Short mmCIF file of C-alpha atoms and ligand atoms in Angstrom, two decimals:
data_model
loop_
_atom_site.label_atom_id
_atom_site.label_comp_id
_atom_site.label_asym_id
_atom_site.label_seq_id
_atom_site.Cartn_x
_atom_site.Cartn_y
_atom_site.Cartn_z
CA MET U 1204 -26.99 -20.24 -75.82
CA ASP U 1205 -27.99 -17.08 -77.72
CA ILE U 1206 -26.92 -14.83 -74.88
CA TYR U 1207 -23.66 -16.72 -74.54
CA SER U 1208 -22.94 -16.31 -78.29
CA SER U 1209 -23.85 -12.64 -78.16
CA LEU U 1210 -21.49 -12.13 -75.20
CA MET U 1211 -18.72 -13.91 -77.15
CA ASP U 1212 -19.38 -11.59 -80.09
CA ILE U 1213 -18.90 -8.61 -77.79
CA VAL U 1214 -15.78 -9.58 -75.79
CA GLY U 1215 -14.33 -12.58 -77.63
CA LYS U 1216 -14.39 -16.18 -76.40
CA ASP U 1217 -11.58 -15.82 -73.84
CA ARG U 1218 -13.36 -13.24 -71.71
CA VAL U 1219 -16.71 -14.92 -71.26
CA SER U 1220 -17.39 -18.16 -69.42
CA LYS U 1221 -20.21 -20.48 -68.47
CA ASP U 1222 -17.93 -23.24 -67.22
CA GLN U 1223 -19.27 -24.77 -64.02
CA GLU U 1224 -15.97 -24.42 -62.14
CA GLU U 1225 -15.82 -20.69 -62.82
CA LEU U 1226 -19.51 -20.14 -62.14
CA PHE U 1227 -19.05 -21.93 -58.81
CA LEU U 1228 -16.35 -19.43 -57.76
CA TYR U 1229 -18.42 -16.42 -58.79
CA SER U 1230 -21.55 -17.71 -57.04
CA ARG U 1231 -20.19 -17.01 -53.53
CA ASP U 1232 -17.90 -14.74 -51.57
CA SER U 1233 -15.84 -15.31 -48.44
CA GLY U 1234 -18.51 -13.98 -46.06
CA ALA U 1235 -21.21 -15.96 -44.29
CA GLN U 1236 -24.11 -15.32 -46.69
CA ARG U 1237 -25.64 -18.06 -48.84
CA PRO U 1238 -24.32 -18.69 -52.39
CA GLY U 1239 -26.28 -17.53 -55.42
CA LYS U 1240 -26.55 -18.63 -59.03
CA VAL U 1241 -24.51 -17.28 -61.94
CA ASP U 1242 -25.21 -18.00 -65.62
CA PHE U 1243 -22.31 -16.16 -67.29
CA VAL U 1244 -19.14 -14.36 -66.25
CA VAL U 1245 -17.86 -11.63 -68.55
CA MET U 1246 -14.69 -9.54 -68.33
CA PRO U 1247 -15.03 -6.38 -70.45
CA LYS U 1248 -11.98 -4.34 -71.38
CA THR U 1249 -13.56 -1.13 -72.67
CA VAL U 1250 -16.51 1.10 -71.90
CA GLU U 1251 -17.97 0.27 -75.33
CA GLU U 1252 -17.95 -3.43 -74.41
CA VAL U 1253 -19.70 -2.65 -71.13
CA GLN U 1254 -22.27 -0.65 -73.06
CA LYS U 1255 -22.95 -3.49 -75.51
CA ILE U 1256 -23.29 -6.03 -72.67
CA VAL U 1257 -25.74 -3.78 -70.83
CA LEU U 1258 -27.78 -3.14 -73.98
CA LEU U 1259 -28.01 -6.90 -74.53
CA ALA U 1260 -28.94 -7.58 -70.90
CA ASN U 1261 -31.54 -4.83 -70.93
CA LYS U 1262 -33.12 -6.14 -74.13
CA GLU U 1263 -33.18 -9.73 -72.88
CA LYS U 1264 -33.99 -8.70 -69.27
CA VAL U 1265 -31.01 -10.60 -67.87
CA PRO U 1266 -29.66 -9.49 -64.45
CA VAL U 1267 -26.19 -7.91 -64.34
CA THR U 1268 -24.05 -7.84 -61.19
CA PRO U 1269 -20.90 -5.68 -61.34
CA LEU U 1270 -17.90 -7.05 -59.47
CA GLY U 1271 -14.62 -5.41 -58.44
CA GLY U 1272 -12.45 -7.37 -56.02
CA GLY U 1273 -15.48 -9.22 -54.61
CA LEU U 1274 -14.29 -8.44 -51.09
CA ALA U 1275 -17.22 -6.57 -49.58
CA LEU U 1276 -17.99 -9.86 -47.74
CA SER U 1277 -21.74 -9.29 -47.50
CA ALA U 1278 -22.69 -11.04 -50.77
CA LEU U 1279 -23.16 -7.75 -52.63
CA VAL U 1280 -21.57 -9.37 -55.69
CA VAL U 1281 -23.37 -12.69 -55.32
CA PRO U 1282 -26.23 -12.63 -57.86
CA GLN U 1283 -29.55 -13.27 -56.19
CA ARG U 1284 -31.47 -13.81 -59.44
CA GLY U 1285 -28.81 -15.37 -61.68
CA GLY U 1286 -27.63 -13.70 -64.90
CA ILE U 1287 -24.30 -12.09 -65.76
CA VAL U 1288 -21.48 -11.27 -63.37
CA LEU U 1289 -19.59 -8.38 -64.92
CA ASP U 1290 -16.05 -8.78 -63.59
CA MET U 1291 -14.37 -5.38 -64.05
CA LYS U 1292 -10.77 -6.47 -63.32
CA SER U 1293 -9.61 -6.24 -66.95
CA MET U 1294 -10.41 -2.53 -67.01
CA ASP U 1295 -7.25 -1.83 -65.09
CA LYS U 1296 -5.76 1.38 -66.51
CA ILE U 1297 -4.64 4.30 -64.41
CA ILE U 1298 -5.64 6.91 -66.96
CA GLU U 1299 -4.29 10.07 -65.42
CA VAL U 1300 -2.66 11.39 -62.29
CA ASN U 1301 -2.95 15.13 -62.12
CA GLU U 1302 -0.33 16.05 -59.54
CA THR U 1303 -1.00 19.77 -59.31
CA ASN U 1304 -4.77 19.40 -59.11
CA ARG U 1305 -4.43 16.32 -56.89
CA TYR U 1306 -6.64 13.67 -58.43
CA ALA U 1307 -6.28 10.34 -60.21
CA VAL U 1308 -8.61 8.98 -62.89
CA VAL U 1309 -8.77 5.19 -62.81
CA GLU U 1310 -10.73 2.47 -64.56
CA ALA U 1311 -13.09 0.30 -62.54
CA GLY U 1312 -10.72 -2.65 -62.17
CA VAL U 1313 -7.72 -0.77 -60.75
CA SER U 1314 -6.83 -2.33 -57.41
CA GLN U 1315 -5.82 -0.50 -54.25
CA ALA U 1316 -2.34 -2.00 -54.52
CA ALA U 1317 -1.93 -0.93 -58.17
CA LEU U 1318 -2.78 2.71 -57.47
CA GLN U 1319 -0.70 2.77 -54.31
CA SER U 1320 2.41 1.40 -56.00
CA TYR U 1321 1.94 3.63 -59.05
CA LEU U 1322 1.79 6.71 -56.82
CA THR U 1323 4.77 5.60 -54.72
CA LYS U 1324 6.84 5.19 -57.87
CA ASN U 1325 5.69 8.19 -59.90
CA HIS U 1326 4.17 10.69 -57.48
CA PRO U 1327 5.81 10.01 -54.11
CA ARG U 1328 4.45 13.20 -52.54
CA LEU U 1329 0.84 12.08 -53.02
CA GLN U 1330 -1.32 9.31 -51.59
CA HIS U 1331 -4.88 8.03 -51.82
CA SER U 1332 -7.00 6.86 -48.91
CA THR U 1333 -6.28 3.12 -48.69
CA PRO U 1334 -8.69 0.75 -46.91
CA GLU U 1335 -7.50 -2.01 -44.65
CA ALA U 1336 -9.07 -4.46 -47.11
CA PRO U 1337 -6.93 -6.99 -49.04
CA PRO U 1338 -4.90 -5.22 -51.77
CA THR U 1339 -6.97 -6.64 -54.64
CA ALA U 1340 -10.00 -4.59 -53.55
CA THR U 1341 -10.75 -2.01 -56.24
CA VAL U 1342 -10.49 1.75 -55.78
CA VAL U 1343 -13.80 2.30 -57.57
CA ALA U 1344 -16.00 -0.22 -55.72
CA ASN U 1345 -14.53 0.82 -52.38
CA ALA U 1346 -15.39 4.46 -52.99
CA LEU U 1347 -18.85 3.52 -54.33
CA ILE U 1348 -19.72 1.52 -51.20
CA GLN U 1349 -18.69 4.45 -48.97
CA GLY U 1350 -15.57 2.70 -47.70
CA HIS U 1351 -12.92 4.32 -45.56
CA GLY U 1352 -9.14 4.33 -45.65
CA HIS U 1353 -6.06 5.19 -43.65
CA ILE U 1354 -6.55 8.97 -43.91
CA SER U 1355 -10.35 8.98 -43.52
CA PRO U 1356 -10.30 10.29 -39.93
CA ARG U 1357 -8.51 13.34 -41.32
CA TYR U 1358 -10.16 13.87 -44.73
CA GLY U 1359 -13.48 12.00 -44.77
CA ILE U 1360 -14.77 8.70 -46.09
CA ASN U 1361 -13.64 7.52 -49.51
CA SER U 1362 -16.91 8.37 -51.28
CA ASP U 1363 -16.39 12.00 -50.17
CA MET U 1364 -13.18 11.88 -52.22
CA ILE U 1365 -14.93 11.10 -55.51
CA ALA U 1366 -14.38 13.99 -57.92
CA GLY U 1367 -16.18 12.63 -60.99
CA MET U 1368 -17.10 9.50 -62.87
CA GLU U 1369 -18.05 7.88 -66.16
CA VAL U 1370 -21.08 5.58 -65.89
CA VAL U 1371 -22.88 3.20 -68.19
CA LEU U 1372 -26.56 3.53 -67.36
CA PRO U 1373 -28.72 0.39 -67.21
CA THR U 1374 -30.31 1.52 -70.49
CA GLY U 1375 -26.89 1.76 -72.17
CA GLU U 1376 -26.09 5.50 -72.29
CA ILE U 1377 -22.52 6.46 -71.37
CA CYS U 1378 -22.67 9.43 -69.04
CA LYS U 1379 -19.97 11.70 -67.56
CA ILE U 1380 -20.61 13.17 -64.15
CA GLY U 1381 -18.94 16.08 -62.37
CA SER U 1382 -16.56 18.69 -63.80
CA CYS U 1383 -15.48 16.14 -66.48
CA SER U 1384 -18.92 16.59 -68.09
CA VAL U 1385 -18.05 20.19 -69.00
CA SER U 1386 -14.25 20.30 -68.82
CA PRO U 1387 -11.18 18.20 -69.59
CA TYR U 1388 -10.40 18.31 -65.85
CA TRP U 1389 -11.82 15.66 -63.51
CA PHE U 1390 -11.13 17.80 -60.46
CA ALA U 1391 -14.56 18.27 -58.81
CA ARG U 1392 -18.18 17.16 -58.55
CA GLY U 1393 -19.49 20.68 -58.86
CA PRO U 1394 -20.63 23.37 -58.73
CA LEU U 1395 -23.24 21.37 -60.65
CA PRO U 1396 -26.24 19.25 -59.59
CA ASP U 1397 -24.55 16.57 -57.45
CA LEU U 1398 -25.28 13.47 -59.54
CA PRO U 1399 -22.58 11.09 -58.17
CA GLY U 1400 -25.04 10.30 -55.36
CA LEU U 1401 -27.13 8.38 -57.90
CA PHE U 1402 -24.38 5.74 -57.95
CA ILE U 1403 -22.79 5.94 -54.47
CA GLY U 1404 -24.17 3.53 -51.87
CA TRP U 1405 -26.45 1.80 -54.41
CA PHE U 1406 -24.42 -1.45 -54.73
CA GLY U 1407 -24.38 -1.38 -58.52
CA THR U 1408 -28.19 -1.23 -58.79
CA THR U 1409 -28.26 2.02 -60.79
CA GLY U 1410 -25.39 1.70 -63.27
CA ILE U 1411 -21.83 0.58 -63.91
CA VAL U 1412 -19.08 3.03 -63.13
CA THR U 1413 -16.33 2.55 -65.68
CA LYS U 1414 -13.99 5.42 -64.69
CA LEU U 1415 -13.68 7.38 -61.50
CA SER U 1416 -11.72 10.37 -60.38
CA ILE U 1417 -10.46 10.11 -56.81
CA LYS U 1418 -8.83 12.91 -54.84
CA LEU U 1419 -5.22 12.60 -53.77
CA TYR U 1420 -3.68 14.01 -50.60
CA PRO U 1421 -0.22 15.10 -49.47
CA LYS U 1422 1.97 12.33 -48.12
CA PRO U 1423 3.80 13.61 -45.05
CA LYS U 1424 7.46 12.80 -44.57
CA PHE U 1425 7.17 11.74 -40.93
CA ARG U 1426 4.69 9.24 -39.54
CA ASP U 1427 4.45 7.41 -36.24
CA VAL U 1428 1.99 5.41 -34.18
CA MET U 1429 1.03 6.16 -30.61
CA ALA U 1430 -0.82 3.53 -28.58
CA PHE U 1431 -2.76 4.25 -25.40
CA VAL U 1432 -4.43 1.63 -23.24
CA SER U 1433 -7.37 1.64 -20.86
CA ASP U 1434 -9.92 -0.68 -19.27
CA ASP U 1435 -12.65 1.84 -18.78
CA VAL U 1436 -15.45 1.21 -21.29
CA ASP U 1437 -17.55 4.08 -19.95
CA SER U 1438 -14.97 6.70 -20.87
CA ILE U 1439 -14.57 5.62 -24.53
CA THR U 1440 -16.97 8.25 -25.86
CA GLU U 1441 -15.25 11.10 -24.09
CA ALA U 1442 -11.77 9.85 -25.01
CA ILE U 1443 -12.74 9.70 -28.70
CA PHE U 1444 -14.30 13.15 -28.51
CA GLU U 1445 -11.19 14.70 -26.94
CA ALA U 1446 -8.73 12.99 -29.29
CA ASN U 1447 -10.76 14.20 -32.27
CA HIS U 1448 -11.14 17.64 -30.85
CA LEU U 1449 -7.39 18.11 -30.66
CA ASP U 1450 -7.58 17.79 -34.45
CA LEU U 1451 -4.00 16.76 -35.09
CA LEU U 1452 -4.28 13.12 -36.07
CA GLU U 1453 -4.08 11.30 -39.41
CA ASP U 1454 -5.66 7.96 -38.48
CA PHE U 1455 -7.45 6.83 -35.34
CA PHE U 1456 -8.75 3.39 -34.48
CA LEU U 1457 -9.67 1.38 -31.43
CA ILE U 1458 -8.78 -2.28 -31.12
CA SER U 1459 -9.39 -5.02 -28.61
CA GLN U 1460 -9.36 -8.81 -28.61
CA GLU U 1461 -10.31 -11.29 -25.90
CA LYS U 1462 -7.28 -13.40 -26.80
CA PRO U 1463 -4.32 -13.26 -26.34
CA GLU U 1464 -4.72 -11.98 -22.79
CA TRP U 1465 -2.50 -8.91 -23.28
CA MET U 1466 -4.84 -7.62 -25.97
CA ASN U 1467 -7.91 -7.82 -23.76
CA HIS U 1468 -7.95 -4.07 -23.11
CA ILE U 1469 -9.11 -1.00 -24.99
CA PHE U 1470 -6.28 0.22 -27.21
CA TYR U 1471 -6.50 3.69 -28.73
CA ILE U 1472 -4.24 3.76 -31.78
CA ILE U 1473 -3.40 7.19 -33.09
CA ILE U 1474 -1.28 7.81 -36.18
CA VAL U 1475 0.36 11.21 -36.30
CA SER U 1476 2.24 12.62 -39.23
CA GLY U 1477 4.06 15.79 -40.18
CA HIS U 1478 5.87 17.47 -43.02
CA SER U 1479 8.59 18.73 -40.68
CA GLU U 1480 10.12 17.28 -37.52
CA GLU U 1481 8.85 20.22 -35.44
CA GLU U 1482 5.24 19.73 -36.55
CA PHE U 1483 5.49 15.99 -35.97
CA GLU U 1484 7.02 16.25 -32.48
CA LEU U 1485 4.47 18.86 -31.44
CA LYS U 1486 1.60 16.55 -32.40
CA LYS U 1487 3.07 13.62 -30.48
CA ARG U 1488 3.57 15.75 -27.37
CA ALA U 1489 0.02 17.07 -27.63
CA TYR U 1490 -1.52 13.56 -27.65
CA LYS U 1491 0.62 12.37 -24.75
CA LYS U 1492 -0.42 15.41 -22.73
CA LEU U 1493 -4.08 14.98 -23.66
CA PHE U 1494 -4.29 11.43 -22.34
CA ARG U 1495 -1.98 12.06 -19.35
CA GLU U 1496 -4.40 14.73 -18.21
CA PHE U 1497 -7.56 12.87 -19.29
CA ARG U 1498 -10.12 12.86 -16.47
CA GLY U 1499 -12.94 10.94 -18.09
CA GLY U 1500 -13.30 8.29 -15.38
CA GLY U 1501 -10.56 5.68 -15.74
CA THR U 1502 -6.95 6.31 -16.70
CA ILE U 1503 -5.59 6.02 -20.22
CA GLU U 1504 -1.91 5.07 -20.25
CA PHE U 1505 0.64 5.67 -23.00
CA VAL U 1506 2.15 2.35 -24.18
CA LYS U 1507 5.89 3.08 -24.03
CA ASP U 1508 7.15 -0.25 -25.29
CA LEU U 1509 4.91 -1.04 -28.23
CA HIS U 1510 6.34 -4.20 -29.82
CA PRO U 1511 8.21 -3.41 -33.08
CA ALA U 1512 6.13 -5.96 -34.99
CA LEU U 1513 2.92 -4.25 -33.89
CA ARG U 1514 4.37 -0.81 -34.58
CA LYS U 1515 5.05 -1.95 -38.13
CA ARG U 1516 1.58 -3.47 -38.55
CA PHE U 1517 -0.07 -0.24 -37.44
CA LEU U 1518 2.13 1.94 -39.61
CA ASP U 1519 1.81 -0.14 -42.76
CA VAL U 1520 -0.56 1.17 -45.40
CA PRO U 1521 -2.94 -0.62 -45.36
CA PRO U 1522 -2.52 -1.12 -41.61
CA LEU U 1523 -3.18 -4.10 -39.40
CA ALA U 1524 -5.22 -6.20 -41.88
CA ALA U 1525 -7.76 -7.36 -39.29
CA LEU U 1526 -5.48 -9.52 -37.19
CA ALA U 1527 -8.42 -11.49 -35.89
CA ALA U 1528 -9.96 -12.24 -39.26
CA ASP U 1529 -9.04 -15.93 -39.08
CA PHE U 1530 -9.47 -16.70 -35.39
CA ARG U 1531 -11.35 -19.89 -36.13
CA LYS U 1532 -8.77 -21.14 -38.62
CA GLY U 1533 -11.48 -21.86 -41.15
CA GLY U 1534 -10.99 -18.95 -43.53
CA GLY U 1535 -14.38 -17.32 -42.94
CA PHE U 1536 -14.82 -13.71 -41.84
CA GLU U 1537 -17.63 -11.20 -41.94
CA TYR U 1538 -18.48 -8.15 -39.90
CA THR U 1539 -21.32 -5.79 -39.33
CA GLY U 1540 -19.87 -2.41 -40.16
CA ALA U 1541 -22.00 -0.34 -37.83
CA ILE U 1542 -21.66 3.35 -38.55
CA LEU U 1543 -22.52 4.68 -35.11
CA PRO U 1544 -22.75 8.07 -33.50
CA ILE U 1545 -19.77 8.44 -31.14
CA ASP U 1546 -21.99 8.55 -28.05
CA LYS U 1547 -23.17 4.96 -28.62
CA VAL U 1548 -19.73 3.36 -28.67
CA SER U 1549 -19.58 2.26 -25.01
CA GLN U 1550 -23.01 0.63 -25.30
CA ALA U 1551 -22.02 -1.12 -28.53
CA TRP U 1552 -18.80 -2.34 -26.91
CA GLU U 1553 -20.78 -4.22 -24.23
CA LYS U 1554 -23.23 -5.52 -26.84
CA GLY U 1555 -20.47 -7.00 -29.00
CA PHE U 1556 -19.20 -9.03 -26.06
CA GLU U 1557 -22.73 -10.18 -25.26
CA ILE U 1558 -23.37 -11.38 -28.83
CA SER U 1559 -19.97 -13.10 -29.11
CA ARG U 1560 -20.52 -14.97 -25.82
CA LYS U 1561 -24.02 -16.02 -26.84
CA TYR U 1562 -22.67 -17.70 -29.99
CA GLY U 1563 -19.46 -19.06 -28.44
CA MET U 1564 -17.19 -16.72 -30.39
CA ILE U 1565 -14.07 -14.78 -29.46
CA CYS U 1566 -14.81 -11.07 -29.36
CA SER U 1567 -12.49 -8.92 -31.44
CA TYR U 1568 -12.79 -5.29 -32.33
CA VAL U 1569 -11.35 -2.87 -34.84
CA HIS U 1570 -13.15 0.44 -35.09
CA GLN U 1571 -12.10 3.40 -37.15
CA VAL U 1572 -13.14 6.84 -36.02
CA LEU U 1573 -14.42 8.82 -38.99
CA MET U 1574 -13.90 12.59 -38.94
CA GLY U 1575 -15.24 13.08 -35.43
CA ASN U 1576 -18.95 12.55 -36.17
CA SER U 1577 -19.15 8.80 -36.33
CA ILE U 1578 -17.27 5.57 -35.99
CA MET U 1579 -17.12 2.44 -38.13
CA PHE U 1580 -17.76 -0.02 -35.34
CA GLY U 1581 -16.87 -3.50 -36.58
CA PHE U 1582 -18.75 -6.38 -34.94
CA ASN U 1583 -16.24 -8.96 -36.23
CA TYR U 1584 -17.04 -12.65 -36.56
CA SER U 1585 -14.70 -15.31 -37.89
CA PHE U 1586 -15.95 -18.78 -38.71
CA ASN U 1587 -14.97 -22.09 -40.20
CA ARG U 1588 -16.16 -22.19 -43.80
CA ALA U 1589 -16.37 -25.97 -43.70
CA ASP U 1590 -18.73 -25.97 -40.72
CA GLU U 1591 -22.35 -25.15 -41.64
CA GLU U 1592 -23.36 -24.79 -38.00
CA ASP U 1593 -20.60 -22.24 -37.44
CA ILE U 1594 -21.72 -20.28 -40.51
CA GLU U 1595 -25.34 -20.28 -39.32
CA LYS U 1596 -24.25 -18.95 -35.91
CA THR U 1597 -22.34 -16.18 -37.68
CA ARG U 1598 -25.42 -15.19 -39.69
CA LYS U 1599 -27.39 -14.94 -36.45
CA ALA U 1600 -24.66 -12.90 -34.77
CA LEU U 1601 -24.57 -10.54 -37.77
CA ASP U 1602 -28.34 -10.18 -37.75
CA GLU U 1603 -28.34 -9.30 -34.03
CA SER U 1604 -25.55 -6.79 -34.59
CA ASN U 1605 -27.49 -5.21 -37.48
CA ARG U 1606 -30.66 -4.93 -35.40
CA PHE U 1607 -28.75 -3.42 -32.49
CA THR U 1608 -27.16 -0.90 -34.85
CA TYR U 1609 -30.54 0.38 -36.02
CA GLU U 1610 -32.00 0.29 -32.48
CA VAL U 1611 -29.35 2.70 -31.21
CA GLY U 1612 -29.64 5.07 -34.17
CA GLY U 1613 -26.76 3.82 -36.32
CA VAL U 1614 -26.70 2.69 -39.96
CA VAL U 1615 -25.27 -0.60 -41.23
CA TRP U 1616 -22.51 -0.05 -43.80
CA LYS U 1617 -22.39 -2.29 -46.92
CA GLY U 1618 -25.00 -4.54 -45.32
CA GLU U 1619 -26.13 -7.85 -46.76
CA ALA U 1620 -29.70 -8.13 -48.16
CA GLY U 1621 -31.13 -8.72 -44.65
CA ALA U 1622 -29.49 -5.57 -43.31
CA GLN U 1623 -30.73 -3.56 -46.31
CA LYS U 1624 -34.25 -4.82 -45.57
CA LEU U 1625 -33.96 -3.62 -41.96
CA ALA U 1626 -32.94 -0.18 -43.27
CA MET U 1627 -35.84 -0.05 -45.73
CA GLU U 1628 -38.33 -1.06 -43.01
CA LYS U 1629 -37.08 1.65 -40.70
CA MET U 1630 -36.76 4.33 -43.36
CA ASP U 1631 -39.04 7.33 -43.73
CA PRO U 1632 -41.68 6.04 -46.24
CA ASN U 1633 -41.24 9.04 -48.55
CA THR U 1634 -37.52 8.38 -48.72
CA ALA U 1635 -38.16 4.72 -49.53
CA GLU U 1636 -40.57 5.84 -52.26
CA LEU U 1637 -37.95 8.25 -53.64
CA ILE U 1638 -35.40 5.41 -53.80
CA LYS U 1639 -37.93 3.30 -55.69
CA ARG U 1640 -38.65 6.11 -58.18
CA VAL U 1641 -34.97 6.83 -58.82
CA LYS U 1642 -34.29 3.13 -59.32
CA ASN U 1643 -37.23 2.69 -61.72
CA LEU U 1644 -36.21 5.76 -63.67
CA LEU U 1645 -32.63 4.60 -64.16
CA ASP U 1646 -33.26 0.88 -64.44
CA PRO U 1647 -36.79 0.39 -65.82
CA ASN U 1648 -36.31 -3.36 -66.38
CA GLY U 1649 -34.77 -3.99 -62.96
CA ILE U 1650 -31.69 -5.71 -64.41
CA MET U 1651 -29.02 -4.21 -62.14
CA ASN U 1652 -27.97 -6.37 -59.16
CA PRO U 1653 -31.58 -7.25 -58.28
CA GLY U 1654 -32.28 -8.21 -54.68
CA ASN U 1655 -30.41 -5.17 -53.35
CA TRP U 1656 -32.16 -2.06 -52.00
CA GLU U 1657 -35.53 -3.48 -52.94
CA PRO U 1658 -38.56 -1.75 -51.45
CA VAL U 1659 -40.29 -3.64 -48.65
CA THR U 1660 -43.84 -4.49 -49.65
C1 FAD R 1497 -9.91 -8.17 -43.86
C2 FAD R 1497 -10.77 -7.10 -44.46
C3 FAD R 1497 -10.59 -5.78 -44.04
C4 FAD R 1497 -11.38 -4.76 -44.61
N1 FAD R 1497 -11.14 -3.47 -44.22
C5 FAD R 1497 -11.79 -2.46 -44.85
C6 FAD R 1497 -11.48 -1.10 -44.56
O1 FAD R 1497 -10.63 -0.78 -43.74
N2 FAD R 1497 -12.16 -0.13 -45.21
C7 FAD R 1497 -13.09 -0.42 -46.15
O2 FAD R 1497 -13.65 0.50 -46.74
N3 FAD R 1497 -13.42 -1.70 -46.44
C8 FAD R 1497 -12.80 -2.72 -45.82
N4 FAD R 1497 -13.13 -4.01 -46.14
C9 FAD R 1497 -14.31 -4.29 -46.97
C10 FAD R 1497 -14.09 -4.43 -48.48
O3 FAD R 1497 -13.11 -5.39 -48.74
C11 FAD R 1497 -13.67 -3.15 -49.15
O4 FAD R 1497 -14.59 -2.11 -48.91
C12 FAD R 1497 -13.40 -3.28 -50.66
O5 FAD R 1497 -12.77 -2.11 -51.07
C13 FAD R 1497 -14.56 -3.49 -51.52
O6 FAD R 1497 -14.08 -3.36 -52.85
P1 FAD R 1497 -14.25 -4.53 -53.89
O7 FAD R 1497 -13.54 -4.17 -55.13
O8 FAD R 1497 -13.89 -5.85 -53.28
O9 FAD R 1497 -15.84 -4.44 -54.08
P2 FAD R 1497 -16.86 -5.56 -54.53
O10 FAD R 1497 -17.15 -6.45 -53.35
O11 FAD R 1497 -16.43 -6.22 -55.77
O12 FAD R 1497 -18.15 -4.68 -54.85
C14 FAD R 1497 -18.84 -3.95 -53.86
C15 FAD R 1497 -20.16 -3.42 -54.44
O13 FAD R 1497 -19.90 -2.49 -55.48
C16 FAD R 1497 -20.53 -2.89 -56.70
N5 FAD R 1497 -19.61 -2.57 -57.78
C17 FAD R 1497 -18.38 -3.07 -58.00
N6 FAD R 1497 -17.81 -2.48 -59.06
C18 FAD R 1497 -18.71 -1.59 -59.52
C19 FAD R 1497 -18.72 -0.69 -60.62
N7 FAD R 1497 -17.68 -0.58 -61.43
N8 FAD R 1497 -19.82 0.06 -60.82
C20 FAD R 1497 -20.90 -0.03 -60.01
N9 FAD R 1497 -20.95 -0.87 -58.97
C21 FAD R 1497 -19.86 -1.64 -58.72
C22 FAD R 1497 -20.78 -4.39 -56.55
O14 FAD R 1497 -21.86 -4.84 -57.30
C23 FAD R 1497 -21.06 -4.48 -55.05
O15 FAD R 1497 -22.39 -4.16 -54.81
C24 FAD R 1497 -12.37 -5.07 -45.58
C25 FAD R 1497 -12.53 -6.39 -45.99
C26 FAD R 1497 -11.74 -7.39 -45.46
C27 FAD R 1497 -11.91 -8.79 -45.97
#
């Protein structure tokens, strides 16, 4: 009761709740992981409110789990030890768009859709890297979990685009990081000690990011999709290598689905763009020529008559929206986001089919190629949320996909607690020790999203 009253004193009675109906909603996400327990939900509006909540939690040793859109799917926002869910959605201001220096400073609750529509209306020549996630996903959490968007194959993953941040440390200090710590401009992380890494990839276990500067990129006038199709799994690695090497694409993903029948092939989807018609046409011709002359084993054909509905889906930003996410018609979807070296893709392709067959699932793939060095290989599983047996099968399929990922030298992206444990077990012991020391230094009472990135004993 005392903590509840103190939270009401900080944010007012309308932005804190301990009602069972609300706690129920915050105790789970739409992935396949088990629900947790929540004691309070709080929606701060200012950095000072966040600071006061954290100071209270730190004093009382109450866990705090920051939440953006809650769409990571792997229970990263489901509290494993109870406590406060800090829902950041009310901190929804776009503070600045600096057009000339190409960055936007946003609060933690700003959604992908809000930034995208703001830029379209006010800065139509600029864009940010938009993930395929539902539009309510936040810009900040997506960048912090090393997400990727529609221009990532060209410019890098979204955490690479972070140019600065404001963070509330678990002990309550408000800290600015990057050029904004020494300048009114939020244009770069350095040249300074690169501190953003203390908060990127940590799943909210080291602090709460309240503002973030994200880089913006030119928005070309012309954009089109080119689809190529093949049945030769063995040549995937070489095809990806060559398409990347040509170095003229904006987005690049591979898709395949066992059903409907016409989708049961390997589709290479390449988005090309250009600021002038000449540049654009040259790029399209170059990709057609590349695949026409491709000699990597099987043939890769240009799809001349791509259906207009599909063309639109691929060209939309965000594109596609995981067509297969609700195969089972039960609303459940989770995937192992395996970040794999390119030369393991063919092997992973076969493995995904094997796992899906074993658990009676339909195999569906969407993989985004990231800047030529790696691929986000999605082992996708949809399930019926009302069917406990189906959910259990999904957990097993995810676990096998995670283990395979580490076996072949990959790393699981935004993994659930089990996947994080696999990483910690495999990790160089000195690195694991360093993680522990950093965590203890920043969060001495272990209040921040406990259960994540915990050392294996
Ligand atoms: C159909 C579908 C397609 C998807 N496609 C993509 C895709 O193409 N690319 C992609 O990157 N992702 C994709 N995702 C995954 C996910 O939805 C996104 O990465 C999403 O952006 C996560 O943002 P969020 O706001 O929902 O984060 P949340 O799930 O709310 O949070 C993620 C993590 O960040 C922490 N966190 C949240 N806010 C803060 C903060 N202010 N400070 C510190 N820590 C914080 C949370 O505690 C949690 O650990 C997809 C998901 C779905 C359902």
